[in-house]
Short mmCIF file of C-alpha atoms and ligand atoms in Angstrom, two decimals:
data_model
loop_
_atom_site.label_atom_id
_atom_site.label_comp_id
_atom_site.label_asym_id
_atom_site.label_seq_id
_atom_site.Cartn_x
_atom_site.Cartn_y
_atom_site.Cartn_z
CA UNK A 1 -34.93 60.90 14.34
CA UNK A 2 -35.01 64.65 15.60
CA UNK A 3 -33.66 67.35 13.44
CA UNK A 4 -31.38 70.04 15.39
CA UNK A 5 -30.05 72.98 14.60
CA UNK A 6 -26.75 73.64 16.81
CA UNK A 7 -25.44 77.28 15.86
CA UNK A 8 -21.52 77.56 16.36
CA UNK A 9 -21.33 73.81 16.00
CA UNK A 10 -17.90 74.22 14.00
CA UNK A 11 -16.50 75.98 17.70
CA UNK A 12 -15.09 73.90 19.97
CA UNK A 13 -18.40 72.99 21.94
CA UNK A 14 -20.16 72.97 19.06
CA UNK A 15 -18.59 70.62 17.49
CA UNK A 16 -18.21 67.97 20.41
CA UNK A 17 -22.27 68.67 20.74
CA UNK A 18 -22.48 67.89 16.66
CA UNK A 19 -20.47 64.88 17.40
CA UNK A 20 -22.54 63.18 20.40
CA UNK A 21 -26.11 64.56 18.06
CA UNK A 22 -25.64 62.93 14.79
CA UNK A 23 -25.38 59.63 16.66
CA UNK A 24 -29.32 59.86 16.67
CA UNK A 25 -30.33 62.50 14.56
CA UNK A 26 -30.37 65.15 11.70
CA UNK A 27 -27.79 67.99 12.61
CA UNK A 28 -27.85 71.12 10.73
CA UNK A 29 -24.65 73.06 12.30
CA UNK A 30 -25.13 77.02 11.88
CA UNK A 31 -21.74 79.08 12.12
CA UNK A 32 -19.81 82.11 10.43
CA UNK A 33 -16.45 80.39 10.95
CA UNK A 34 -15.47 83.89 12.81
CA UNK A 35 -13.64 81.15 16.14
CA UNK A 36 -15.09 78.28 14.40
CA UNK A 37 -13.05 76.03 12.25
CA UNK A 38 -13.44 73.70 9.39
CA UNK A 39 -11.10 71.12 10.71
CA UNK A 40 -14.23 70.58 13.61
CA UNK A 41 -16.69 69.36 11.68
CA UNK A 42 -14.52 67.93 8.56
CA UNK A 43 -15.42 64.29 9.77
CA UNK A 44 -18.92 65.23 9.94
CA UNK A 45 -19.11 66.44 6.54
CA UNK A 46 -19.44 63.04 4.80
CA UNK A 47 -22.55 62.30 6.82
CA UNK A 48 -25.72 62.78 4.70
CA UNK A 49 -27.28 63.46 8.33
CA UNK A 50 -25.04 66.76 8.51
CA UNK A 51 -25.73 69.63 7.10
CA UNK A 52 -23.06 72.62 7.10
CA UNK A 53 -25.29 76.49 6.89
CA UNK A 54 -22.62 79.21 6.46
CA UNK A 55 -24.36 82.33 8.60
CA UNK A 56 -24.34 84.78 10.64
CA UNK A 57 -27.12 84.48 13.39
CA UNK A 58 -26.96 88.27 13.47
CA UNK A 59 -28.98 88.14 10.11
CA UNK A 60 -32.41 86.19 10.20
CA UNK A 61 -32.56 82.42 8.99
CA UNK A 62 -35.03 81.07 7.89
CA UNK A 63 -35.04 76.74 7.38
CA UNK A 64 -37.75 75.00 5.41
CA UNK A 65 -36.92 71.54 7.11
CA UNK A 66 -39.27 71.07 10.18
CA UNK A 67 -36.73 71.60 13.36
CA UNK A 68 -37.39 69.83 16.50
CA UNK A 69 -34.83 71.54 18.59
CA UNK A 70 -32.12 74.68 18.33
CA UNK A 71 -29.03 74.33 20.86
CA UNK A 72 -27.87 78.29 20.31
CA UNK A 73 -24.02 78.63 20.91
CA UNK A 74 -22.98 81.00 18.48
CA UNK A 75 -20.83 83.72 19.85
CA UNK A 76 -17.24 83.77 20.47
CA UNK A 77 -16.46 82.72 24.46
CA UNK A 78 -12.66 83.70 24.89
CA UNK A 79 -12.12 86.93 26.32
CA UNK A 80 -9.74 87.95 23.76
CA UNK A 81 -11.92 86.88 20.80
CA UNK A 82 -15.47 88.32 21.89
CA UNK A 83 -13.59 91.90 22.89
CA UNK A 84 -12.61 91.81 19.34
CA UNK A 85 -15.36 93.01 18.07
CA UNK A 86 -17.30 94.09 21.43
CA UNK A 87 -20.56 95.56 19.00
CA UNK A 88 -20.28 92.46 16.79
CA UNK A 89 -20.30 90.07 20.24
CA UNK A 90 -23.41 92.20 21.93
CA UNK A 91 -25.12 91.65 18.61
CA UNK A 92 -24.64 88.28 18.39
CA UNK A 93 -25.90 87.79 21.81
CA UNK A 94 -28.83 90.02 21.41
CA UNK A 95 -29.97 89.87 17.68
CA UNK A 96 -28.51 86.53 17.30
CA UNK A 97 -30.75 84.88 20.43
CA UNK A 98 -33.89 86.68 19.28
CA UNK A 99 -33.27 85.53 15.54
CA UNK A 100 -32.91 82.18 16.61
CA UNK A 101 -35.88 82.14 18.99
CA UNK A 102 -37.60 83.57 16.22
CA UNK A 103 -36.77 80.14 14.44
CA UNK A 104 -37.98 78.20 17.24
CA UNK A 105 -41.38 79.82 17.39
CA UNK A 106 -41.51 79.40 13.56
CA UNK A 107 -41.10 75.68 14.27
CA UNK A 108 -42.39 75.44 17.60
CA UNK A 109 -38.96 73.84 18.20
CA UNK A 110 -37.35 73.87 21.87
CA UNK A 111 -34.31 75.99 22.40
CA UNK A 112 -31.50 75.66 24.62
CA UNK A 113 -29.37 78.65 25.04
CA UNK A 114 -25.76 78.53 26.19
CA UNK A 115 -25.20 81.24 28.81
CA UNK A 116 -22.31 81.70 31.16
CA UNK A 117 -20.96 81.49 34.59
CA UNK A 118 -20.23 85.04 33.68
CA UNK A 119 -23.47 86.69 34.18
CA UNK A 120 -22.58 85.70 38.32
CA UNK A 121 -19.48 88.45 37.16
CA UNK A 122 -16.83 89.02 39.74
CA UNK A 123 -19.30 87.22 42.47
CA UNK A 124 -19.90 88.36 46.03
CA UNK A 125 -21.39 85.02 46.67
CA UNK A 126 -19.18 81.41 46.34
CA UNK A 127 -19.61 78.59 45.24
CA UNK A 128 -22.64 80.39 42.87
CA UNK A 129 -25.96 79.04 43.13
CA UNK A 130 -28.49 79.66 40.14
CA UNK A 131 -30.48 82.38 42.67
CA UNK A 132 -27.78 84.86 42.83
CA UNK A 133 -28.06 87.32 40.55
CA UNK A 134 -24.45 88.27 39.76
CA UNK A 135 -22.12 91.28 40.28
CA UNK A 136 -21.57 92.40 36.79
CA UNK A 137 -20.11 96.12 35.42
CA UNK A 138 -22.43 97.00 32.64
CA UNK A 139 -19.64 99.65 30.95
CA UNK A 140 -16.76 97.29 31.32
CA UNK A 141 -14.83 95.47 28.87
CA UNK A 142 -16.02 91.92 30.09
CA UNK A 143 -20.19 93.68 29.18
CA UNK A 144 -20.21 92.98 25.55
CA UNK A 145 -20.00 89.14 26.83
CA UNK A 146 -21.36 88.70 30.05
CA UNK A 147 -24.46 91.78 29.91
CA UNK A 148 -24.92 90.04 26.11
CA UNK A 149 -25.67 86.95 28.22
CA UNK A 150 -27.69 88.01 30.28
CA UNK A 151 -29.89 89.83 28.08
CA UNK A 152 -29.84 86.34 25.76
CA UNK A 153 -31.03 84.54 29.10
CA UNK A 154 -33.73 87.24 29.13
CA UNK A 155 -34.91 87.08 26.04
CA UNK A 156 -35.33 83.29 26.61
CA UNK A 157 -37.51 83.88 29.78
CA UNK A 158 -39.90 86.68 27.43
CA UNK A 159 -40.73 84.22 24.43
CA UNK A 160 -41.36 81.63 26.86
CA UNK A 161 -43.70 83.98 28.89
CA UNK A 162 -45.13 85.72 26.40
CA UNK A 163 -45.08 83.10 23.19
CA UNK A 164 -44.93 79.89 25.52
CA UNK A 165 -41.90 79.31 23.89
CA UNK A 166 -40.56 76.13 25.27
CA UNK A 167 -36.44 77.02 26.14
CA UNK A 168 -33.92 75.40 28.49
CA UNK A 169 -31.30 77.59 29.96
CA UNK A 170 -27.79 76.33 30.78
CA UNK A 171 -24.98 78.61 32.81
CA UNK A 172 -21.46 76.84 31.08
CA UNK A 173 -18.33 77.51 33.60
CA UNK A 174 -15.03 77.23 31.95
CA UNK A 175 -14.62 74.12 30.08
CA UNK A 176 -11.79 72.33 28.16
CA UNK A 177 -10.70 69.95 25.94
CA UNK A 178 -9.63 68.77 22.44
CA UNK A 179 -10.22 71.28 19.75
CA UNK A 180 -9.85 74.82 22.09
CA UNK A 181 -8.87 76.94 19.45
CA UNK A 182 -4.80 77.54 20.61
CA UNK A 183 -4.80 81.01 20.34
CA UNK A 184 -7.99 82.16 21.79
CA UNK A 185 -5.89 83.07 24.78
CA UNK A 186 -7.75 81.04 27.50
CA UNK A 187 -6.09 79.69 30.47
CA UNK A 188 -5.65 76.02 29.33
CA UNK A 189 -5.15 76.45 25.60
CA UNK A 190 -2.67 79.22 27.17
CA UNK A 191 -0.46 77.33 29.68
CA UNK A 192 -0.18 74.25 27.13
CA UNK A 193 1.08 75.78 24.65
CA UNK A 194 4.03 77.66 26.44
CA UNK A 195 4.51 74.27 28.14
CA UNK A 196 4.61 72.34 24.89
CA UNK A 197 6.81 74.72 23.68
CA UNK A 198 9.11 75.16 27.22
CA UNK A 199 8.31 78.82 27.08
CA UNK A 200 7.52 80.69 30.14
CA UNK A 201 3.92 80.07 31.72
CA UNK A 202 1.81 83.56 31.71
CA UNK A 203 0.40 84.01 35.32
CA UNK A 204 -1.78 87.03 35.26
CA UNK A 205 -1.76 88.51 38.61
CA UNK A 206 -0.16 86.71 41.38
CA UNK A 207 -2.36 83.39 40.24
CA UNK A 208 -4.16 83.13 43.60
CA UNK A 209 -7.91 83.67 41.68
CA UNK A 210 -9.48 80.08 41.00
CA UNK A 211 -11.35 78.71 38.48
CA UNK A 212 -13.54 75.14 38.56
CA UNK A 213 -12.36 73.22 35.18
CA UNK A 214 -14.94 71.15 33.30
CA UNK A 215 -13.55 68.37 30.46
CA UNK A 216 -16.06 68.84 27.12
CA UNK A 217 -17.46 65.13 27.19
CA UNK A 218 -19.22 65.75 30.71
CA UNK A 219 -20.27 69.13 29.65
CA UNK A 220 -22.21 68.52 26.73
CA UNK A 221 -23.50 65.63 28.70
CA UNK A 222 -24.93 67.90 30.68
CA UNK A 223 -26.19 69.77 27.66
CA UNK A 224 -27.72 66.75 26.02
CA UNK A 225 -29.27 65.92 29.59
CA UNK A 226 -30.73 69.27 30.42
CA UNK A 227 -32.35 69.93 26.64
CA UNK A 228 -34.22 66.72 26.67
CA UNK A 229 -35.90 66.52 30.06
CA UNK A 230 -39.06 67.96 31.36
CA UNK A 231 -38.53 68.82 34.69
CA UNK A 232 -36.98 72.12 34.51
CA UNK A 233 -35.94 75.09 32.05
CA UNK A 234 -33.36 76.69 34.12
CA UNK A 235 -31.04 78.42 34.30
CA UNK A 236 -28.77 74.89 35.53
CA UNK A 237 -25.29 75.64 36.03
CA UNK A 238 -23.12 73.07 34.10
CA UNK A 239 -19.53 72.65 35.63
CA UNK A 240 -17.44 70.79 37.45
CA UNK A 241 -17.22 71.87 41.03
CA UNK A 242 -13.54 70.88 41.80
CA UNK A 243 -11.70 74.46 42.30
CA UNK A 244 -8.23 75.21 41.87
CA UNK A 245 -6.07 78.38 41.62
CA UNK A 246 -4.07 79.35 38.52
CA UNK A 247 -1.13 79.00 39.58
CA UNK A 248 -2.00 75.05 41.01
CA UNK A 249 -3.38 74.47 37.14
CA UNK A 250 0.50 75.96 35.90
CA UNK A 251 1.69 73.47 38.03
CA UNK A 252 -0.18 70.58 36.99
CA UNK A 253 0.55 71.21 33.31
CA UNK A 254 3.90 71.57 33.54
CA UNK A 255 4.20 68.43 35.50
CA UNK A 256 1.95 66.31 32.76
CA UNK A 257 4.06 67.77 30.05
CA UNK A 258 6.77 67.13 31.59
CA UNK A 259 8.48 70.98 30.48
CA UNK A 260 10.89 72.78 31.58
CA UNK A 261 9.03 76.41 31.72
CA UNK A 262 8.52 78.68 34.71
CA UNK A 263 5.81 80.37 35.83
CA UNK A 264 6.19 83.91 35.17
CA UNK A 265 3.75 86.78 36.53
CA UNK A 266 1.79 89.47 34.41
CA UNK A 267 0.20 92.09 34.80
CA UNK A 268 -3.95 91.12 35.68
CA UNK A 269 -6.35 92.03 33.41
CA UNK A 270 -9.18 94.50 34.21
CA UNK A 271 -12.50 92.98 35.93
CA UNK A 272 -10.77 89.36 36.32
CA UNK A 273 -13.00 87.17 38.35
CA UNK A 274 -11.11 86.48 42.07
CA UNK A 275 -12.88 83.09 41.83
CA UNK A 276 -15.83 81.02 40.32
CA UNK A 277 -16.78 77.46 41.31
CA UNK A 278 -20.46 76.01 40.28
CA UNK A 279 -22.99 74.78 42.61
CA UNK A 280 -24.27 71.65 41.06
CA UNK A 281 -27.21 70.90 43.28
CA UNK A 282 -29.96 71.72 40.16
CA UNK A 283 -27.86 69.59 37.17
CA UNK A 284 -27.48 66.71 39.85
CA UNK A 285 -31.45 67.23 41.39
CA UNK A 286 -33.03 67.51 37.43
CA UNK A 287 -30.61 65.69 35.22
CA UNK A 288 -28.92 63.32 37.57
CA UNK A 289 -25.56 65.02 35.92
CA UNK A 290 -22.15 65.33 37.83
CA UNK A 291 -18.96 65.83 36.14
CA UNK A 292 -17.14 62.33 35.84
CA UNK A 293 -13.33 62.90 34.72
CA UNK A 294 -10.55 64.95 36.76
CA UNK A 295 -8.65 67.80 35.71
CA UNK A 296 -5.87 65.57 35.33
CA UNK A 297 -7.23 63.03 33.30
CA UNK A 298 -8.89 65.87 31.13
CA UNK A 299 -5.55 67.61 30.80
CA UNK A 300 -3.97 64.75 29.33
CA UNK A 301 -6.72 64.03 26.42
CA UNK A 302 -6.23 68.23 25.96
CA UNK A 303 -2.29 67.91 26.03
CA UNK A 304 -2.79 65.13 23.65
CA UNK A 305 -4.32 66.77 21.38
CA UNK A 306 -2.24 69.87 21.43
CA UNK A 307 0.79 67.93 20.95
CA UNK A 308 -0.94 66.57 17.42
CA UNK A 309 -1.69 69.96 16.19
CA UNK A 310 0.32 70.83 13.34
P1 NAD B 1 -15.95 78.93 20.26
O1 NAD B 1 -15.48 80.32 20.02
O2 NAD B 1 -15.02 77.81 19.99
O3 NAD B 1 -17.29 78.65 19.45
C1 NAD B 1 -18.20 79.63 19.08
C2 NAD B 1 -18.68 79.31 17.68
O4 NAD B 1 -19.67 80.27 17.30
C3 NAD B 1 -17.56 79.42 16.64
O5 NAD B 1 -17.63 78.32 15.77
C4 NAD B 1 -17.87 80.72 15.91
O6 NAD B 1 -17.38 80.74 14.59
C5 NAD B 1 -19.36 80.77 16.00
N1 NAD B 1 -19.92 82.12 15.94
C6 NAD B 1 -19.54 83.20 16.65
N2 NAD B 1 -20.32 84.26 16.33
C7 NAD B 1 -21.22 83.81 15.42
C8 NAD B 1 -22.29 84.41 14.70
N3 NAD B 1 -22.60 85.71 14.87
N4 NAD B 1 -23.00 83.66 13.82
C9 NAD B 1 -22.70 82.35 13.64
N5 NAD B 1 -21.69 81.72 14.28
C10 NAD B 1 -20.96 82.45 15.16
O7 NAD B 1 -16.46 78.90 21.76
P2 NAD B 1 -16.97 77.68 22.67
O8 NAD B 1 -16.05 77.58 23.81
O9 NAD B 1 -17.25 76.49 21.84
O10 NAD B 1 -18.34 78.30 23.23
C11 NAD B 1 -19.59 77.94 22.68
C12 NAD B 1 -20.70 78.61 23.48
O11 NAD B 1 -20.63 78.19 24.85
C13 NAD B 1 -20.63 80.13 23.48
O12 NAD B 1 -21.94 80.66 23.39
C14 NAD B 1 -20.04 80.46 24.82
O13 NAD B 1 -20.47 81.72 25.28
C15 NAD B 1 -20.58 79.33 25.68
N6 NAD B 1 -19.69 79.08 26.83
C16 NAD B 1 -18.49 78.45 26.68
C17 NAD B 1 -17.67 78.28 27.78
C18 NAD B 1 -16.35 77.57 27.70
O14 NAD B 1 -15.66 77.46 28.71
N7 NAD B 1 -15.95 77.03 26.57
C19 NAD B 1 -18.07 78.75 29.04
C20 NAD B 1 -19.28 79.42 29.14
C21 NAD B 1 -20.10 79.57 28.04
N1 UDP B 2 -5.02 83.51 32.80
C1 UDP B 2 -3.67 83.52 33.11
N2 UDP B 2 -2.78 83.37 32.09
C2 UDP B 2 -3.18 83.20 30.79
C3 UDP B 2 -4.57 83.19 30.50
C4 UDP B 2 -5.46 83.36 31.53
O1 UDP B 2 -3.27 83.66 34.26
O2 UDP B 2 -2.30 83.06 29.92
C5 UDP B 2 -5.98 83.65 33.92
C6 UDP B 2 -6.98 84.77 33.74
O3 UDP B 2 -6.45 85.98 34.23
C7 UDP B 2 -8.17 84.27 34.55
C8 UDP B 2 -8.09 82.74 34.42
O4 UDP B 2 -6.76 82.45 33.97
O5 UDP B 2 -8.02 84.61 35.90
C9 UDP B 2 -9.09 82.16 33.42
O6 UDP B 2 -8.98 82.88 32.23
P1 UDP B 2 -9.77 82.48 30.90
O7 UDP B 2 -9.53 83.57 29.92
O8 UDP B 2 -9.43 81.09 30.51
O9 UDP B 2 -11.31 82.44 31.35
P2 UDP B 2 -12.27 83.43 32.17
O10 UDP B 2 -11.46 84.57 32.74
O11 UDP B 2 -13.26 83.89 31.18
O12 UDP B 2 -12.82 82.56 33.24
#
């Protein structure tokens, strides 16, 4: 039995990767509860494998239980949550990734960092391959996220040159599923909720800019895959490869939910992708991972869930 530390295991990743862990091991879930929430990991908290740590990765932690491996998610992912706070975000991506590499070295422990499709930015090359090096604004209101990522994917790259740190990199496109927080104003959590509710369906821009839609249970898959192999640290992008525009996903939720809203247009927000769709030829060569469910079958599980939430 392995013990792992996954920091923002009470987010929504988190806590699906806490979930699919504790099957095997010792899980000590790190998080500050700033997206996170209780409700998560409330299952969880009657195993004596589970441990709950209240804390801010920005500070140092220090653990006196040896720690075989760190899966490093902390940091708020929805555009409208990690502008926030844009200092607090760049912190936790910067401070937070060298605090918990720090950790690793302590223990010698491998850590897996949780980058982004956003470090490829608005990208001048499609579908994006692991070699392209992105097309990213460093002063723009997307930088406290996606330059934060990229400097935690650098960081990664200098322990393990210069401490022989052993890390595994993973580039996450947009993923879904139960427990998306429902107002941390991403696309899916979004367009369910108006639908749910019959309210209109908020299209920013004229919808035509795509997105590639991963369920969580193939995604931390993926994770689970990519941290315990030895064939390659990464970066591996992790995402599901089938592309569709905004306005097609409207469409298909309001069909599945059977609602009566209407797509409405608003105004686009500043340095919106145009499109982003993973190439999957690394996960697939060095962790014989693909994505196994369809949007549509995701979408149900998600509008599922939604529907529960009281
Ligand atoms: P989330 O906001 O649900 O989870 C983030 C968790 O980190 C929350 O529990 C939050 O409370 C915690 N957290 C934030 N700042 C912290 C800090 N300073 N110290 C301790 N805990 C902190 O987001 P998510 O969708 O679960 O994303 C998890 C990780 O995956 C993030 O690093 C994100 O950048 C990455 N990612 C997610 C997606 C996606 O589509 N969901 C895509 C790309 C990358
Ligand atoms: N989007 C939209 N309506 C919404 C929320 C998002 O049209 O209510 C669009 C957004 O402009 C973007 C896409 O959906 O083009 C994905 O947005 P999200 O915030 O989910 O993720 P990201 O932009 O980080 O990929």
């Amino acid at each position: 039995m392995k013990t792992i530390v996954v920091t923002g295991g009470a987010g929504f990743l988190g806590s699906h990767l806490c979930d699919v862990l504790i099957k095997e091991n010792k899980v000590i879930c790190v998080d500050n509860f700033f997206t996170g929430n209780e409700k998560n990991i409330e299952h969880l908290k009657k195993n004596p494998n589970f441990t709950m740590m209240n804390h801010d990765i920005i500070d140092p932690l220090a653990i006196e239980e040896n720690i075989d491996q760190i899966y490093n998610l902390a940091c708020p992912a929805s555009p409208v949550h990690y502008q926030f706070n844009a200092i607090r975000t760049i912190k936790a991506n910067v401070l937070g990734t060298i605090n918990m590499l720090g950790l690793a070295k302590k223990h010698n422990a491998r850590m897996l960092q949780a980058s982004t499709s956003e470090v490829y930015g608005d990208p001048k090359e499609h579908p994006q391959k692991e070699s392209y090096w992105g097309n990213v604004n460093p002063i723009g209101i997307r930088a406290c996220y996606d330059e934060g990522k990229r400097c935690a994917e650098t960081l990664c790259f200098d322990y393990h040159r210069q401490h022989k740190l052993d890390i595994r990199v993973v580039r996450i496109f947009n993923t879904y599923g139960p427990r998306m927080a429902r107002n941390d104003g991403r696309v899916v959590s979004n367009f369910i909720s108006q639908a749910l509710a019959d309210k209109d369906i908020t299209i920013y821009g004229d919808g035509k800019q795509t997105r590639s839609f991963c369920y969580v249970a193939d995604l931390i898959n993926g994770m689970v895959a990519m941290m315990n192999q030895v064939k390659a640290i990464g970066p591996v992008n992790l995402g599901n490869p089938d592309e569709f525009t905004i306005l097609e996903l409207a469409e298909k939720i309001i069909h599945l939910t059977g609602s009566k809203s209407k797509p409405i247009n608003k105004e686009l927000h500043a340095a919106d992708p145009i499109q982003r769709k993973p190439d999957i030829s690394l996960a697939k060569k060095h962790l014989n991972w693909e994505p196994k469910i369809e949007l549509e079958e995701g979408l149900k599980h998600t509008i599922e869930y939604f529907k529960n939430l009281t």
